[in-house]
Amino acid sequence: ELKVEQNPLFLSMQEGKNYTIYCNYSTTSDRLYWYRQDPGKSLESLFVLLSNGAVKQEGRLMASLDTKARLSTLHITAAVHDLSATYFCAVDPAGDDKIIFGKGTRLHILP
Amino acid sequence: EPEVTQTPSHQVTQMGQEVILRCVPISNHLYFYWYRQILGQKVEFLVSFYNNEISEKSEIFDDQFSVERPDGSNFTLKIRSTKLEDSAMYFCASRGMNTEAFFGQGTRLTVV
């Protein structure tokens, strides 16, 4: 069964710093998603990564995918308080039907 | 941009009551899903639906749960006799053949 592991699960960091969230998965994947979720809110789609070497950037967030290593990263550049949220990666396995989510990384950015 | 629509956004129900959560997937999508997220926890797969039948379900999706696509546009999740532990956010998702999945805004179910 597909396993999706995110780390760290909790991250507290200062504004202005850079950091990376990692998402490892255990089988081949058609797509990898990154979502943001604010407390009590819905899932906000950030990125969909389709192919090996894919890199997408939006503002201070950049996501990449290495299908050979079965690894995706979400990099935060010069963090600001507004980026405080929980970030989920989710994997769409090749040939399978369902998307599997990681446990999420709760990001807390201190002003 | 097309979107998946869920209603209601919040439902409060008494324990033991039946609830139906509704979803309107993106038209021309073929695959439909329900997920559950207990407050503060991960998003868990419940069930997938394709070609008018369940294609896969998780161990969470027991006999208390059922899904239906009654009229070709709506996709519903029914919980027959709600328990306190069914309190969660429920997300519907849909996708086409070889396309990305789109999630709805969720229904927050509170069982009291």
PDB file of C-alpha atoms in Angstrom:
ATOM      1  CA  GLU A   1       0.000   0.000   0.000  1.00  0.00           C
ATOM      2  CA  LEU A   2       1.170   3.491  -0.820  1.00  0.00           C
ATOM      3  CA  LYS A   3       2.755   5.377   2.034  1.00  0.00           C
ATOM      4  CA  VAL A   4       3.240   9.126   2.007  1.00  0.00           C
ATOM      5  CA  GLU A   5       5.525  10.583   4.635  1.00  0.00           C
ATOM      6  CA  GLN A   6       6.014  14.234   5.308  1.00  0.00           C
ATOM      7  CA  ASN A   7       8.622  15.775   7.491  1.00  0.00           C
ATOM      8  CA  PRO A   8       8.817  17.637   9.601  1.00  0.00           C
ATOM      9  CA  LEU A   9       5.299  17.371  10.996  1.00  0.00           C
ATOM     10  CA  PHE A  10       5.677  20.592  12.886  1.00  0.00           C
ATOM     11  CA  LEU A  11       7.896  23.530  12.094  1.00  0.00           C
ATOM     12  CA  SER A  12       8.282  26.761  13.958  1.00  0.00           C
ATOM     13  CA  MET A  13      10.465  29.312  12.272  1.00  0.00           C
ATOM     14  CA  GLN A  14      11.320  32.979  12.274  1.00  0.00           C
ATOM     15  CA  GLU A  15      10.164  35.361   9.635  1.00  0.00           C
ATOM     16  CA  GLY A  16      12.734  35.900   6.939  1.00  0.00           C
ATOM     17  CA  LYS A  17      14.206  32.394   7.147  1.00  0.00           C
ATOM     18  CA  ASN A  18      14.172  29.704   4.492  1.00  0.00           C
ATOM     19  CA  TYR A  19      13.046  26.183   5.035  1.00  0.00           C
ATOM     20  CA  THR A  20      12.040  23.017   3.207  1.00  0.00           C
ATOM     21  CA  ILE A  21       9.265  20.501   3.794  1.00  0.00           C
ATOM     22  CA  TYR A  22       9.870  17.000   2.467  1.00  0.00           C
ATOM     23  CA  CYS A  23       7.404  14.506   1.075  1.00  0.00           C
ATOM     24  CA  ASN A  24       8.511  10.926   0.453  1.00  0.00           C
ATOM     25  CA  TYR A  25       6.281   8.317  -1.099  1.00  0.00           C
ATOM     26  CA  SER A  26       6.592   4.605  -1.637  1.00  0.00           C
ATOM     27  CA  THR A  27       5.377   3.894  -5.161  1.00  0.00           C
ATOM     28  CA  THR A  28       5.385   5.378  -8.645  1.00  0.00           C
ATOM     29  CA  SER A  29       3.205   8.404  -9.029  1.00  0.00           C
ATOM     30  CA  ASP A  30       1.263  10.102 -11.799  1.00  0.00           C
ATOM     31  CA  ARG A  31       0.899  13.377  -9.958  1.00  0.00           C
ATOM     32  CA  LEU A  32       1.891  14.984  -6.740  1.00  0.00           C
ATOM     33  CA  TYR A  33      -0.136  17.735  -5.120  1.00  0.00           C
ATOM     34  CA  TRP A  34       0.635  20.320  -2.488  1.00  0.00           C
ATOM     35  CA  TYR A  35      -2.184  21.881  -0.505  1.00  0.00           C
ATOM     36  CA  ARG A  36      -2.404  24.570   2.104  1.00  0.00           C
ATOM     37  CA  GLN A  37      -5.000  24.425   4.864  1.00  0.00           C
ATOM     38  CA  ASP A  38      -5.765  27.149   7.367  1.00  0.00           C
ATOM     39  CA  PRO A  39      -7.327  26.061  10.677  1.00  0.00           C
ATOM     40  CA  GLY A  40     -10.925  24.955  10.175  1.00  0.00           C
ATOM     41  CA  LYS A  41     -10.819  25.724   6.470  1.00  0.00           C
ATOM     42  CA  SER A  42     -10.764  23.823   3.239  1.00  0.00           C
ATOM     43  CA  LEU A  43      -7.824  22.612   1.156  1.00  0.00           C
ATOM     44  CA  GLU A  44      -6.274  25.236  -1.062  1.00  0.00           C
ATOM     45  CA  SER A  45      -4.477  23.782  -4.047  1.00  0.00           C
ATOM     46  CA  LEU A  46      -0.946  25.164  -4.364  1.00  0.00           C
ATOM     47  CA  PHE A  47       0.832  23.006  -6.932  1.00  0.00           C
ATOM     48  CA  VAL A  48       0.328  19.972  -9.112  1.00  0.00           C
ATOM     49  CA  LEU A  49       3.574  18.334 -10.227  1.00  0.00           C
ATOM     50  CA  LEU A  50       3.431  15.915 -13.100  1.00  0.00           C
ATOM     51  CA  SER A  51       6.856  14.894 -14.220  1.00  0.00           C
ATOM     52  CA  ASN A  52      10.329  14.207 -12.991  1.00  0.00           C
ATOM     53  CA  GLY A  53      12.253  17.400 -12.456  1.00  0.00           C
ATOM     54  CA  ALA A  54       9.115  19.526 -12.405  1.00  0.00           C
ATOM     55  CA  VAL A  55       9.533  22.763 -10.497  1.00  0.00           C
ATOM     56  CA  LYS A  56       6.785  25.276  -9.836  1.00  0.00           C
ATOM     57  CA  GLN A  57       6.930  28.558  -7.981  1.00  0.00           C
ATOM     58  CA  GLU A  58       4.306  30.870  -6.590  1.00  0.00           C
ATOM     59  CA  GLY A  59       5.461  33.786  -4.517  1.00  0.00           C
ATOM     60  CA  ARG A  60       7.640  32.540  -1.669  1.00  0.00           C
ATOM     61  CA  LEU A  61       6.774  28.895  -2.251  1.00  0.00           C
ATOM     62  CA  MET A  62       8.528  26.582  -4.654  1.00  0.00           C
ATOM     63  CA  ALA A  63       7.744  22.909  -5.175  1.00  0.00           C
ATOM     64  CA  SER A  64       9.821  20.301  -6.949  1.00  0.00           C
ATOM     65  CA  LEU A  65       9.453  16.653  -7.821  1.00  0.00           C
ATOM     66  CA  ASP A  66      12.040  13.896  -8.182  1.00  0.00           C
ATOM     67  CA  THR A  67      10.160  10.792  -9.287  1.00  0.00           C
ATOM     68  CA  LYS A  68      13.263   8.622  -9.222  1.00  0.00           C
ATOM     69  CA  ALA A  69      13.868   9.392  -5.567  1.00  0.00           C
ATOM     70  CA  ARG A  70      10.106   9.479  -4.931  1.00  0.00           C
ATOM     71  CA  LEU A  71      10.561  12.792  -3.241  1.00  0.00           C
ATOM     72  CA  SER A  72       8.909  16.162  -3.462  1.00  0.00           C
ATOM     73  CA  THR A  73       9.959  19.282  -1.631  1.00  0.00           C
ATOM     74  CA  LEU A  74       8.165  22.485  -0.767  1.00  0.00           C
ATOM     75  CA  HIS A  75      10.633  25.273  -0.203  1.00  0.00           C
ATOM     76  CA  ILE A  76       9.735  28.449   1.635  1.00  0.00           C
ATOM     77  CA  THR A  77      11.838  31.500   0.947  1.00  0.00           C
ATOM     78  CA  ALA A  78      12.028  34.406   3.386  1.00  0.00           C
ATOM     79  CA  ALA A  79       9.019  33.226   5.341  1.00  0.00           C
ATOM     80  CA  VAL A  80       6.330  35.677   6.390  1.00  0.00           C
ATOM     81  CA  HIS A  81       3.701  35.255   9.089  1.00  0.00           C
ATOM     82  CA  ASP A  82       0.908  34.874   6.502  1.00  0.00           C
ATOM     83  CA  LEU A  83       2.387  31.560   5.426  1.00  0.00           C
ATOM     84  CA  SER A  84       1.513  29.993   8.768  1.00  0.00           C
ATOM     85  CA  ALA A  85      -0.765  27.049   7.948  1.00  0.00           C
ATOM     86  CA  THR A  86      -0.727  23.286   7.553  1.00  0.00           C
ATOM     87  CA  TYR A  87       0.749  22.028   4.294  1.00  0.00           C
ATOM     88  CA  PHE A  88      -0.181  18.654   2.869  1.00  0.00           C
ATOM     89  CA  CYS A  89       1.371  16.704   0.082  1.00  0.00           C
ATOM     90  CA  ALA A  90      -0.803  14.154  -1.676  1.00  0.00           C
ATOM     91  CA  VAL A  91       0.216  11.467  -4.124  1.00  0.00           C
ATOM     92  CA  ASP A  92      -1.781  10.204  -7.078  1.00  0.00           C
ATOM     93  CA  PRO A  93      -0.317   6.748  -7.674  1.00  0.00           C
ATOM     94  CA  ALA A  94       0.161   5.462 -11.175  1.00  0.00           C
ATOM     95  CA  GLY A  95      -2.568   2.996 -12.062  1.00  0.00           C
ATOM     96  CA  ASP A  96      -4.386   3.442  -8.791  1.00  0.00           C
ATOM     97  CA  ASP A  97      -7.631   5.160  -8.111  1.00  0.00           C
ATOM     98  CA  LYS A  98      -7.252   7.198  -4.988  1.00  0.00           C
ATOM     99  CA  ILE A  99      -5.060  10.038  -3.849  1.00  0.00           C
ATOM    100  CA  ILE A 100      -3.222   9.492  -0.586  1.00  0.00           C
ATOM    101  CA  PHE A 101      -2.325  12.380   1.701  1.00  0.00           C
ATOM    102  CA  GLY A 102       0.623  12.833   3.979  1.00  0.00           C
ATOM    103  CA  LYS A 103      -0.007  13.720   7.614  1.00  0.00           C
ATOM    104  CA  GLY A 104       0.640  17.389   6.978  1.00  0.00           C
ATOM    105  CA  THR A 105       3.253  19.831   8.193  1.00  0.00           C
ATOM    106  CA  ARG A 106       2.034  22.451  10.616  1.00  0.00           C
ATOM    107  CA  LEU A 107       4.048  25.564   9.888  1.00  0.00           C
ATOM    108  CA  HIS A 108       4.168  28.322  12.469  1.00  0.00           C
ATOM    109  CA  ILE A 109       6.049  31.452  11.509  1.00  0.00           C
ATOM    110  CA  LEU A 110       6.993  33.739  14.324  1.00  0.00           C
ATOM    111  CA  PRO A 111       6.944  37.482  13.647  1.00  0.00           C
TER     112      PRO A 111
ATOM    113  CA  GLU B   1     -12.761  27.849 -13.648  1.00  0.00           C
ATOM    114  CA  PRO B   2     -14.947  24.794 -12.980  1.00  0.00           C
ATOM    115  CA  GLU B   3     -15.243  23.744  -9.392  1.00  0.00           C
ATOM    116  CA  VAL B   4     -16.600  21.014  -7.157  1.00  0.00           C
ATOM    117  CA  THR B   5     -19.466  22.294  -5.029  1.00  0.00           C
ATOM    118  CA  GLN B   6     -20.454  20.854  -1.672  1.00  0.00           C
ATOM    119  CA  THR B   7     -23.548  21.528   0.411  1.00  0.00           C
ATOM    120  CA  PRO B   8     -24.158  22.274   3.157  1.00  0.00           C
ATOM    121  CA  SER B   9     -20.984  23.939   4.340  1.00  0.00           C
ATOM    122  CA  HIS B  10     -21.811  23.060   7.918  1.00  0.00           C
ATOM    123  CA  GLN B  11     -24.256  20.509   9.275  1.00  0.00           C
ATOM    124  CA  VAL B  12     -25.100  19.834  12.889  1.00  0.00           C
ATOM    125  CA  THR B  13     -26.953  16.629  13.653  1.00  0.00           C
ATOM    126  CA  GLN B  14     -27.941  14.599  16.646  1.00  0.00           C
ATOM    127  CA  MET B  15     -26.266  11.289  17.304  1.00  0.00           C
ATOM    128  CA  GLY B  16     -28.177   8.454  15.666  1.00  0.00           C
ATOM    129  CA  GLN B  17     -29.639  10.635  12.922  1.00  0.00           C
ATOM    130  CA  GLU B  18     -29.045  10.095   9.245  1.00  0.00           C
ATOM    131  CA  VAL B  19     -27.200  12.743   7.255  1.00  0.00           C
ATOM    132  CA  ILE B  20     -26.677  13.208   3.556  1.00  0.00           C
ATOM    133  CA  LEU B  21     -23.775  15.270   2.328  1.00  0.00           C
ATOM    134  CA  ARG B  22     -24.063  16.538  -1.198  1.00  0.00           C
ATOM    135  CA  CYS B  23     -21.531  17.225  -3.877  1.00  0.00           C
ATOM    136  CA  VAL B  24     -21.774  18.458  -7.441  1.00  0.00           C
ATOM    137  CA  PRO B  25     -18.645  17.285  -9.247  1.00  0.00           C
ATOM    138  CA  ILE B  26     -17.237  19.011 -12.286  1.00  0.00           C
ATOM    139  CA  SER B  27     -19.320  18.067 -15.290  1.00  0.00           C
ATOM    140  CA  ASN B  28     -17.697  15.513 -17.615  1.00  0.00           C
ATOM    141  CA  HIS B  29     -15.592  14.158 -14.767  1.00  0.00           C
ATOM    142  CA  LEU B  30     -15.734  10.407 -14.368  1.00  0.00           C
ATOM    143  CA  TYR B  31     -14.172   9.602 -11.011  1.00  0.00           C
ATOM    144  CA  PHE B  32     -15.600  10.735  -7.696  1.00  0.00           C
ATOM    145  CA  TYR B  33     -14.269  10.548  -4.183  1.00  0.00           C
ATOM    146  CA  TRP B  34     -15.097  11.222  -0.577  1.00  0.00           C
ATOM    147  CA  TYR B  35     -12.453  12.012   2.018  1.00  0.00           C
ATOM    148  CA  ARG B  36     -12.709  12.719   5.718  1.00  0.00           C
ATOM    149  CA  GLN B  37     -10.613  14.898   7.984  1.00  0.00           C
ATOM    150  CA  ILE B  38     -11.083  14.763  11.717  1.00  0.00           C
ATOM    151  CA  LEU B  39     -10.129  18.091  13.243  1.00  0.00           C
ATOM    152  CA  GLY B  40      -6.385  18.547  13.338  1.00  0.00           C
ATOM    153  CA  GLN B  41      -5.651  15.240  11.651  1.00  0.00           C
ATOM    154  CA  LYS B  42      -4.781  13.977   8.207  1.00  0.00           C
ATOM    155  CA  VAL B  43      -7.096  13.755   5.223  1.00  0.00           C
ATOM    156  CA  GLU B  44      -8.302  10.150   4.944  1.00  0.00           C
ATOM    157  CA  PHE B  45      -9.661   8.385   1.906  1.00  0.00           C
ATOM    158  CA  LEU B  46     -13.171   6.986   2.307  1.00  0.00           C
ATOM    159  CA  VAL B  47     -14.412   5.818  -1.071  1.00  0.00           C
ATOM    160  CA  SER B  48     -13.981   6.144  -4.813  1.00  0.00           C
ATOM    161  CA  PHE B  49     -16.790   5.825  -7.347  1.00  0.00           C
ATOM    162  CA  TYR B  50     -16.612   5.183 -11.053  1.00  0.00           C
ATOM    163  CA  ASN B  51     -19.095   4.009 -13.655  1.00  0.00           C
ATOM    164  CA  ASN B  52     -21.920   4.085 -11.147  1.00  0.00           C
ATOM    165  CA  GLU B  53     -20.305   1.829  -8.645  1.00  0.00           C
ATOM    166  CA  ILE B  54     -17.825   1.868  -5.806  1.00  0.00           C
ATOM    167  CA  SER B  55     -14.351   1.131  -7.131  1.00  0.00           C
ATOM    168  CA  GLU B  56     -12.549   1.189  -3.820  1.00  0.00           C
ATOM    169  CA  LYS B  57     -13.324   1.866  -0.181  1.00  0.00           C
ATOM    170  CA  SER B  58     -11.307   2.142   2.989  1.00  0.00           C
ATOM    171  CA  GLU B  59     -11.866   0.354   6.276  1.00  0.00           C
ATOM    172  CA  ILE B  60     -13.487   3.538   7.575  1.00  0.00           C
ATOM    173  CA  PHE B  61     -16.264   3.174   5.004  1.00  0.00           C
ATOM    174  CA  ASP B  62     -18.337   0.604   6.858  1.00  0.00           C
ATOM    175  CA  ASP B  63     -21.997  -0.338   6.552  1.00  0.00           C
ATOM    176  CA  GLN B  64     -23.067   2.984   8.029  1.00  0.00           C
ATOM    177  CA  PHE B  65     -21.822   4.771   4.927  1.00  0.00           C
ATOM    178  CA  SER B  66     -23.180   4.734   1.417  1.00  0.00           C
ATOM    179  CA  VAL B  67     -22.662   6.752  -1.732  1.00  0.00           C
ATOM    180  CA  GLU B  68     -24.937   7.458  -4.615  1.00  0.00           C
ATOM    181  CA  ARG B  69     -25.041   9.372  -7.845  1.00  0.00           C
ATOM    182  CA  PRO B  70     -28.787   9.729  -8.065  1.00  0.00           C
ATOM    183  CA  ASP B  71     -29.254  11.978 -11.072  1.00  0.00           C
ATOM    184  CA  GLY B  72     -26.051  12.152 -13.080  1.00  0.00           C
ATOM    185  CA  SER B  73     -24.918  15.398 -11.507  1.00  0.00           C
ATOM    186  CA  ASN B  74     -25.014  15.021  -7.738  1.00  0.00           C
ATOM    187  CA  PHE B  75     -22.800  12.689  -5.742  1.00  0.00           C
ATOM    188  CA  THR B  76     -23.931  12.039  -2.189  1.00  0.00           C
ATOM    189  CA  LEU B  77     -22.503  10.513   0.956  1.00  0.00           C
ATOM    190  CA  LYS B  78     -25.007   9.142   3.432  1.00  0.00           C
ATOM    191  CA  ILE B  79     -24.254   8.254   7.008  1.00  0.00           C
ATOM    192  CA  ARG B  80     -27.134   6.196   8.336  1.00  0.00           C
ATOM    193  CA  SER B  81     -26.803   6.545  12.067  1.00  0.00           C
ATOM    194  CA  THR B  82     -24.271   9.152  13.012  1.00  0.00           C
ATOM    195  CA  LYS B  83     -21.876   8.717  15.897  1.00  0.00           C
ATOM    196  CA  LEU B  84     -19.936  11.354  17.770  1.00  0.00           C
ATOM    197  CA  GLU B  85     -16.755  10.177  16.084  1.00  0.00           C
ATOM    198  CA  ASP B  86     -18.216  10.939  12.667  1.00  0.00           C
ATOM    199  CA  SER B  87     -17.706  14.620  13.422  1.00  0.00           C
ATOM    200  CA  ALA B  88     -15.239  15.769  10.811  1.00  0.00           C
ATOM    201  CA  MET B  89     -14.777  17.757   7.637  1.00  0.00           C
ATOM    202  CA  TYR B  90     -15.871  15.753   4.610  1.00  0.00           C
ATOM    203  CA  PHE B  91     -14.359  16.557   1.225  1.00  0.00           C
ATOM    204  CA  CYS B  92     -15.669  15.521  -2.143  1.00  0.00           C
ATOM    205  CA  ALA B  93     -13.352  15.348  -5.158  1.00  0.00           C
ATOM    206  CA  SER B  94     -13.694  14.561  -8.827  1.00  0.00           C
ATOM    207  CA  ARG B  95     -11.506  14.112 -11.842  1.00  0.00           C
ATOM    208  CA  GLY B  96     -11.626  13.149 -15.472  1.00  0.00           C
ATOM    209  CA  MET B  97      -9.657  10.529 -17.297  1.00  0.00           C
ATOM    210  CA  ASN B  98      -5.985  11.290 -16.657  1.00  0.00           C
ATOM    211  CA  THR B  99      -6.650  14.711 -15.205  1.00  0.00           C
ATOM    212  CA  GLU B 100      -5.861  16.201 -11.866  1.00  0.00           C
ATOM    213  CA  ALA B 101      -8.339  15.895  -9.028  1.00  0.00           C
ATOM    214  CA  PHE B 102     -10.318  18.869  -7.791  1.00  0.00           C
ATOM    215  CA  PHE B 103     -11.584  19.087  -4.235  1.00  0.00           C
ATOM    216  CA  GLY B 104     -14.677  20.814  -2.958  1.00  0.00           C
ATOM    217  CA  GLN B 105     -14.728  23.276  -0.084  1.00  0.00           C
ATOM    218  CA  GLY B 106     -15.861  20.618   2.359  1.00  0.00           C
ATOM    219  CA  THR B 107     -18.804  20.045   4.671  1.00  0.00           C
ATOM    220  CA  ARG B 108     -18.145  20.330   8.363  1.00  0.00           C
ATOM    221  CA  LEU B 109     -20.256  17.725  10.121  1.00  0.00           C
ATOM    222  CA  THR B 110     -20.818  18.117  13.846  1.00  0.00           C
ATOM    223  CA  VAL B 111     -22.566  15.291  15.672  1.00  0.00           C
ATOM    224  CA  VAL B 112     -23.934  16.227  19.074  1.00  0.00           C
TER     225      VAL B 112
END
